[in-house]
GROMACS .gro file of C-alpha atoms in nm:
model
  264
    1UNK     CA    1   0.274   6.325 -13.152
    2UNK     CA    2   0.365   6.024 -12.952
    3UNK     CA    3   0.248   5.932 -12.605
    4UNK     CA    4   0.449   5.981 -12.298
    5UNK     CA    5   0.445   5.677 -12.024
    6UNK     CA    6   0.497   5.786 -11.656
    7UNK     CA    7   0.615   5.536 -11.413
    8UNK     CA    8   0.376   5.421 -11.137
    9UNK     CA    9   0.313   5.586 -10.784
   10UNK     CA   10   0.329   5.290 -10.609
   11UNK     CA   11   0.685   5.070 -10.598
   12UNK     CA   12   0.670   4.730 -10.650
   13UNK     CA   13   0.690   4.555 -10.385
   14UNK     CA   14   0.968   4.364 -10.250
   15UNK     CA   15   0.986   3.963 -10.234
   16UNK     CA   16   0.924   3.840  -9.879
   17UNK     CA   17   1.224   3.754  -9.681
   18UNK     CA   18   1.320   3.426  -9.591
   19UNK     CA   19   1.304   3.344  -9.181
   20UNK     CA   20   1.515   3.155  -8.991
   21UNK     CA   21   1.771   3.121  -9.269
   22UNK     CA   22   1.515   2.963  -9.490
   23UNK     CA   23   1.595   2.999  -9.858
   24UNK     CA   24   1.347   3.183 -10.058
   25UNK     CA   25   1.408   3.061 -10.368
   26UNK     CA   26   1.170   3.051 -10.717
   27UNK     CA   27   1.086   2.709 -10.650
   28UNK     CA   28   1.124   2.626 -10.243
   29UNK     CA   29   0.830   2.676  -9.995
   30UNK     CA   30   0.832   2.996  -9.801
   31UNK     CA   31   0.891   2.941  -9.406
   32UNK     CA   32   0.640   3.038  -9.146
   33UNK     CA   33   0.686   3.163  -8.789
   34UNK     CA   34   0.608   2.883  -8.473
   35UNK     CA   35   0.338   2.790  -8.321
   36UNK     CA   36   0.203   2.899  -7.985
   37UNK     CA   37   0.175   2.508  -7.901
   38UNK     CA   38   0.539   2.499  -8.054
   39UNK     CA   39   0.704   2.790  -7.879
   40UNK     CA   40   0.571   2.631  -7.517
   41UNK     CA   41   0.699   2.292  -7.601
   42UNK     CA   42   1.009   2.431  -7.722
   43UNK     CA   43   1.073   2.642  -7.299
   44UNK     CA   44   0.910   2.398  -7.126
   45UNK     CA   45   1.186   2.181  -6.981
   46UNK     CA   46   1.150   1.758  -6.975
   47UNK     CA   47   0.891   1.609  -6.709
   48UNK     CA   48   1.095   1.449  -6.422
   49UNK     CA   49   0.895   1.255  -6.150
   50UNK     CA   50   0.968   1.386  -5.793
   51UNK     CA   51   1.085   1.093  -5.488
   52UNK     CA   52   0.826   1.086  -5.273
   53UNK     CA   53   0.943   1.153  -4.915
   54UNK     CA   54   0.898   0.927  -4.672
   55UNK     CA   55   0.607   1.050  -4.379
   56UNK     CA   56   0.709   1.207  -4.043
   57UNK     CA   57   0.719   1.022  -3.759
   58UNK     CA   58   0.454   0.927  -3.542
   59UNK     CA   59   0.483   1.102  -3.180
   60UNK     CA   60   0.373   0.857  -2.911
   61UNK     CA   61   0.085   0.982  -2.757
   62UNK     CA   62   0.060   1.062  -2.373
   63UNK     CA   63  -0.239   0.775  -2.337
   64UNK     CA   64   0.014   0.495  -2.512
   65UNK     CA   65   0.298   0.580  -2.234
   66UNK     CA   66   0.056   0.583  -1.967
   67UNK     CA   67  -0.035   0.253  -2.037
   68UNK     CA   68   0.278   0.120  -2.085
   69UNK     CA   69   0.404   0.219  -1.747
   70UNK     CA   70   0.069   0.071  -1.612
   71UNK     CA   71   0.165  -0.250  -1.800
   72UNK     CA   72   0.510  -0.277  -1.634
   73UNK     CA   73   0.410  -0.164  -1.261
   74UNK     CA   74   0.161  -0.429  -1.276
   75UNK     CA   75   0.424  -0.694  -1.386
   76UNK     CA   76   0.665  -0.566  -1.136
   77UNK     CA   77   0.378  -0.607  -0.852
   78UNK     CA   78   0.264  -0.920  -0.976
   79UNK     CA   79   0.671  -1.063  -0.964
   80UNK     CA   80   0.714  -0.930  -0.622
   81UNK     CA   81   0.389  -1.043  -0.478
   82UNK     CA   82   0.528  -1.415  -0.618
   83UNK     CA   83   0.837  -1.396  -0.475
   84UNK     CA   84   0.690  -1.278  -0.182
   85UNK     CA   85   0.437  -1.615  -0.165
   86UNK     CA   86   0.708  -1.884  -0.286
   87UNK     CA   87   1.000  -1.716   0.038
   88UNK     CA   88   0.655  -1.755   0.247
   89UNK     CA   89   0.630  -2.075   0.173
   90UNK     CA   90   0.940  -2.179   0.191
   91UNK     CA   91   1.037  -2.014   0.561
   92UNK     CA   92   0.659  -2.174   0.672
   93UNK     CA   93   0.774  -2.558   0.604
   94UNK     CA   94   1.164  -2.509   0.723
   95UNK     CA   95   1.004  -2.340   1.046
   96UNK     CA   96   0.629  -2.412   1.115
   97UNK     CA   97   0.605  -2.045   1.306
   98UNK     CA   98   0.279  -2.080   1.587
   99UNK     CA   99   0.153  -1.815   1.761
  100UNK     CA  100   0.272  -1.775   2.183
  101UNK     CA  101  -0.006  -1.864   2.378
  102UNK     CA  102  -0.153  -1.718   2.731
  103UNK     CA  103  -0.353  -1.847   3.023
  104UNK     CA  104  -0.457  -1.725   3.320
  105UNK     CA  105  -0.357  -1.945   3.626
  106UNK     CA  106  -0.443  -1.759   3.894
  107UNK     CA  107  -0.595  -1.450   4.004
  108UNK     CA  108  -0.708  -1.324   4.405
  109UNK     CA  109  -0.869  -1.018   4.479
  110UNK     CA  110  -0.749  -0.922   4.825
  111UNK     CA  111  -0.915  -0.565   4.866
  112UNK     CA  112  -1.247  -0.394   4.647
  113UNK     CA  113  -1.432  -0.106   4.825
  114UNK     CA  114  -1.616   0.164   4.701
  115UNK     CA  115  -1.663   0.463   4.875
  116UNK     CA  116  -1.985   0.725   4.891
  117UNK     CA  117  -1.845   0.956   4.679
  118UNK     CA  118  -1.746   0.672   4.427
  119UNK     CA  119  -1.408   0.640   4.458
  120UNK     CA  120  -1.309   0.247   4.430
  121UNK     CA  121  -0.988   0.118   4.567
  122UNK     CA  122  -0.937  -0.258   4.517
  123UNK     CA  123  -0.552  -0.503   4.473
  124UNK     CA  124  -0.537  -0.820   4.287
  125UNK     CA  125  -0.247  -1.051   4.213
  126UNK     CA  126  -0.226  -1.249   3.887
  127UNK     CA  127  -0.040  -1.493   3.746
  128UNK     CA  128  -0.023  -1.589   3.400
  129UNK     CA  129   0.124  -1.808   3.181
  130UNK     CA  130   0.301  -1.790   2.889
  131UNK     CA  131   0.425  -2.041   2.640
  132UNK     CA  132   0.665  -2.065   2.305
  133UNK     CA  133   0.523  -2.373   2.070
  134UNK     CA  134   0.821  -2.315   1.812
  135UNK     CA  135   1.137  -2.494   1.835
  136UNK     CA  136   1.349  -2.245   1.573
  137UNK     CA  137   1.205  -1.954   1.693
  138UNK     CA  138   1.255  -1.687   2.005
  139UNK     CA  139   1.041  -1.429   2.136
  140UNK     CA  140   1.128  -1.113   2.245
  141UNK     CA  141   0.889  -0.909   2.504
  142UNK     CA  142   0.886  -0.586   2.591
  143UNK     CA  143   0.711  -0.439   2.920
  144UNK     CA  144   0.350  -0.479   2.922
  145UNK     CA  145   0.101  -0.310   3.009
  146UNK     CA  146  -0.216  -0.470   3.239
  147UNK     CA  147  -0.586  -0.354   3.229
  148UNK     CA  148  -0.858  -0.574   3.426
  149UNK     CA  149  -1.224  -0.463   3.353
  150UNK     CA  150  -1.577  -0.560   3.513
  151UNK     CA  151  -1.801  -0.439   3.247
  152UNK     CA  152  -1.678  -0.116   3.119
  153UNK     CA  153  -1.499   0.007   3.479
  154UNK     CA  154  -1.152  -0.058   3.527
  155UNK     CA  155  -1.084  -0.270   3.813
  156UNK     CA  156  -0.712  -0.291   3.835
  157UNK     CA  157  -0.393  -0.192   3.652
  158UNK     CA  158  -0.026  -0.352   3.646
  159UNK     CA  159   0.277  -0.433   3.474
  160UNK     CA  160   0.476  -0.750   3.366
  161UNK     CA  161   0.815  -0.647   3.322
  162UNK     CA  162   1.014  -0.734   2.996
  163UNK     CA  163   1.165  -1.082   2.891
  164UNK     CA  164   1.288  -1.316   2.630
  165UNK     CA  165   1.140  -1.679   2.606
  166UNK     CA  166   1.339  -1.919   2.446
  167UNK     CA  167   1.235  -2.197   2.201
  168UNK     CA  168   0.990  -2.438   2.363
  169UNK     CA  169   1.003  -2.243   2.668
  170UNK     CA  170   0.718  -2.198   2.926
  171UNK     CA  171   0.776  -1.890   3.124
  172UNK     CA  172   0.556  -1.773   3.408
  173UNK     CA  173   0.442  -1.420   3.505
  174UNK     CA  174   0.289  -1.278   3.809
  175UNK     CA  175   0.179  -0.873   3.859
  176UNK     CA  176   0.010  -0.693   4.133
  177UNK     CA  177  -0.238  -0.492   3.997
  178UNK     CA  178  -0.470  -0.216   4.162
  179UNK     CA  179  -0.714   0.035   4.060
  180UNK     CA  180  -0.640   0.358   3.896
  181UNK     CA  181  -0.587   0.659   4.112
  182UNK     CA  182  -0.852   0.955   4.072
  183UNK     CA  183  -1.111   0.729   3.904
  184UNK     CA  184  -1.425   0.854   4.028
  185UNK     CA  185  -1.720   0.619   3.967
  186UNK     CA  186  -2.102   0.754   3.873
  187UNK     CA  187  -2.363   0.647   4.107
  188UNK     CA  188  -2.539   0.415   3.933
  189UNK     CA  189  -2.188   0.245   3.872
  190UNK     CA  190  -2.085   0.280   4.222
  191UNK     CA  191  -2.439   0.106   4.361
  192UNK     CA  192  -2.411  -0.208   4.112
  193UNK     CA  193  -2.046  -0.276   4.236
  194UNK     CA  194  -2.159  -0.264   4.589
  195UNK     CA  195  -2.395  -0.512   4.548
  196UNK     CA  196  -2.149  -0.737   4.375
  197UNK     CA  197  -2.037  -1.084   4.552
  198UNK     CA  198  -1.867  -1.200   4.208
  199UNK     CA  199  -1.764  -0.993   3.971
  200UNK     CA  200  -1.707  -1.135   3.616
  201UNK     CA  201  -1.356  -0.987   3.482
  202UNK     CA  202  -1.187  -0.952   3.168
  203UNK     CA  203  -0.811  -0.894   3.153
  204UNK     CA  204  -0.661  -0.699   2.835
  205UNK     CA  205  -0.254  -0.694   2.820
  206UNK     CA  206  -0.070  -0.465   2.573
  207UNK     CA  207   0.337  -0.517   2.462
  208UNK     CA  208   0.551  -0.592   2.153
  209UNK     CA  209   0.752  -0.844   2.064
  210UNK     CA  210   1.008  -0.949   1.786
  211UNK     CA  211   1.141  -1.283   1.679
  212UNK     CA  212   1.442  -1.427   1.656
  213UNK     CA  213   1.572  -1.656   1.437
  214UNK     CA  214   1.937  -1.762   1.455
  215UNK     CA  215   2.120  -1.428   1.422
  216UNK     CA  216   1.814  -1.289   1.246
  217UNK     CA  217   1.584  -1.011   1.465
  218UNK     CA  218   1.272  -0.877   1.311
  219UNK     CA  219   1.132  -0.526   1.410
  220UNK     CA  220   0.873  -0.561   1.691
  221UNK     CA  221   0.476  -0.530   1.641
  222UNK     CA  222   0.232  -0.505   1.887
  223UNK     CA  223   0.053  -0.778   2.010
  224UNK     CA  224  -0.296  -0.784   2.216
  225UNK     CA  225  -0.398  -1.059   2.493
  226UNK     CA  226  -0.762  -1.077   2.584
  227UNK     CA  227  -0.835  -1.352   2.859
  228UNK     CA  228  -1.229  -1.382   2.938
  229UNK     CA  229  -1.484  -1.582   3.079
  230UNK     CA  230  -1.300  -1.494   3.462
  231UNK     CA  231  -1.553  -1.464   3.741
  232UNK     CA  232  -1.347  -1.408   4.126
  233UNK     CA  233  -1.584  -1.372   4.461
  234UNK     CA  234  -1.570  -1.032   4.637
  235UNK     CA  235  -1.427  -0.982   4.980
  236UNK     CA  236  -1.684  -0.920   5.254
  237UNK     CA  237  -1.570  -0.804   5.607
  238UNK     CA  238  -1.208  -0.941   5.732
  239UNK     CA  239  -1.262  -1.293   5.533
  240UNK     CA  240  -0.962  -1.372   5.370
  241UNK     CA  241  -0.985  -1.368   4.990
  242UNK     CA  242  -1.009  -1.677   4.818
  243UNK     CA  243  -0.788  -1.727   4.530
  244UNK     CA  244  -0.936  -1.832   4.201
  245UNK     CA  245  -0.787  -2.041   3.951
  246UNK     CA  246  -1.012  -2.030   3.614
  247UNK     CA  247  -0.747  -2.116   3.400
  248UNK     CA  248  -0.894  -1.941   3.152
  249UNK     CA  249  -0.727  -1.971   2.771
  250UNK     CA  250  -0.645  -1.585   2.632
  251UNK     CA  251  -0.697  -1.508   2.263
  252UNK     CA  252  -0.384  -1.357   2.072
  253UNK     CA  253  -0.436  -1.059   1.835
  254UNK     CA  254  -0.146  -0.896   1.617
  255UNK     CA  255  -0.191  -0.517   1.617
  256UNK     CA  256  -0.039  -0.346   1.325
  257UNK     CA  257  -0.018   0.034   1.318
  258UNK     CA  258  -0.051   0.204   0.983
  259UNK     CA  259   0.000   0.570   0.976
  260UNK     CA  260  -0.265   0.724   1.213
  261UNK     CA  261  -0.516   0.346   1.245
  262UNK     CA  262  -0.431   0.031   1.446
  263UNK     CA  263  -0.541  -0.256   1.282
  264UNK     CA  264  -0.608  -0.600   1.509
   0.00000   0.00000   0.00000
């Protein structure tokens, strides 16, 4: 009786496919899938370099600005304070400007008495010169005030009424002067002024004046004149006062006010 051959349980299996539309053919070599190195070289797109942008701006700092102002306000001072010297200079040797000058001619007490209670009543007359060395330049006076002093009383006080003094002018003045009412004198002030037969003076007179140059007026300072060095006899009974000429040379001071000080 003849054998029977069954077919196999298991199918043969099928040929692998070809990928990527490779041909799988007897005799050609059977494709494989990518890479992982291929695959990422294959999405990754192509290296470009990026421009580099250019840095933000520096601010200026506070501190540089500061200094720079500094810089320019001392350049701006320095100009001015040159411009200032070289007009100086110039208006000094087209003018030559000197300083008015004082002196005392003459001066008579003609009454002094102090009373017990210290009350001291006295009259003087002075005269005083004053003279302009400049020939460009004109003084302008206003009123001025008188003070005479012995020590640190006040003796006598007067006026000299306003006036303008030409160019190389010499213009005299003359006050009455007498002491101030409602003084009232301590004793020991009152006893050394009794005793007095000279009494050694010194004569302080306060104004302003301006200048004038052609059709040019300046704004008017104060001035000071201090005239000492004056000694005048005392009157003693019903003698008649001598008069006393010391001519005594007075010293000039410019008094400039700033704000709440007075500088001499």
């Amino acid at each position: 009786m003849a054998d029977r051959v069954y077919p196999s349980a298991k199918p043969n299996p099928q040929p692998p496919q070809a990928l990527n539309g490779g041909g799988g053919g007897a005799g050609g070599a059977p494709s494989f899938p990518p890479t992982k190195g291929q695959t990422y070289s294959a999405t990754l797109p192509a290296y470009r370099p990026q421009p580099r942008k250019p840095p933000p701006p520096r601010r200026r700092s506070r501190r540089g600005c500061c200094c720079s102002c500094c810089l320019w306000l001392t350049l701006i001072i320095v100009a001015l304070v040159f411009l200032a010297a070289i007009a100086a200079g110039v208006f000094y040797v087209i003018y030559r400007p000197r300083r008015p000058t004082f002196e005392v001619d003459g001066l008579r007490l003609s009454a002094f008495n102090v009373s017990g209670a210290g009350q001291l009543t006295s009259r003087l007359d002075l005269n005083v010169t004053a003279r302009n060395p400049n020939a460009k330049i004109v003084y302008l006076y206003d009123a001025a005030s008188i003070s005479v002093f012995s020590g640190d009383v006040d003796v006598g006080d007067g006026s000299f009424p306003a006036f303008v003094q030409e160019a190389k002018n010499t213009t005299h003045l003359a006050a009455k002067l007498s002491a101030p009412s409602g003084q009232t004198l301590d004793s020991t002030a009152a006893s050394d002024l009794r005793k007095k037969t000279s009494l050694p003076l010194e004569i302080a007179v306060d104004t302003k004046v301006g200048v004038k140059i052609g059709g040019l007026k300046t704004k008017k300072m104060g001035i000071q004149v201090r005239c000492e060095g004056i000694n005048i006899g005392v009157p003693k009974g019903k003698a008649a006062p001598v008069a006393s000429s010391p001519n005594a040379a007075c010293k000039v001071k410019l008094r400039i006010k700033i704000w709440k000080w007075t500088i001499s």
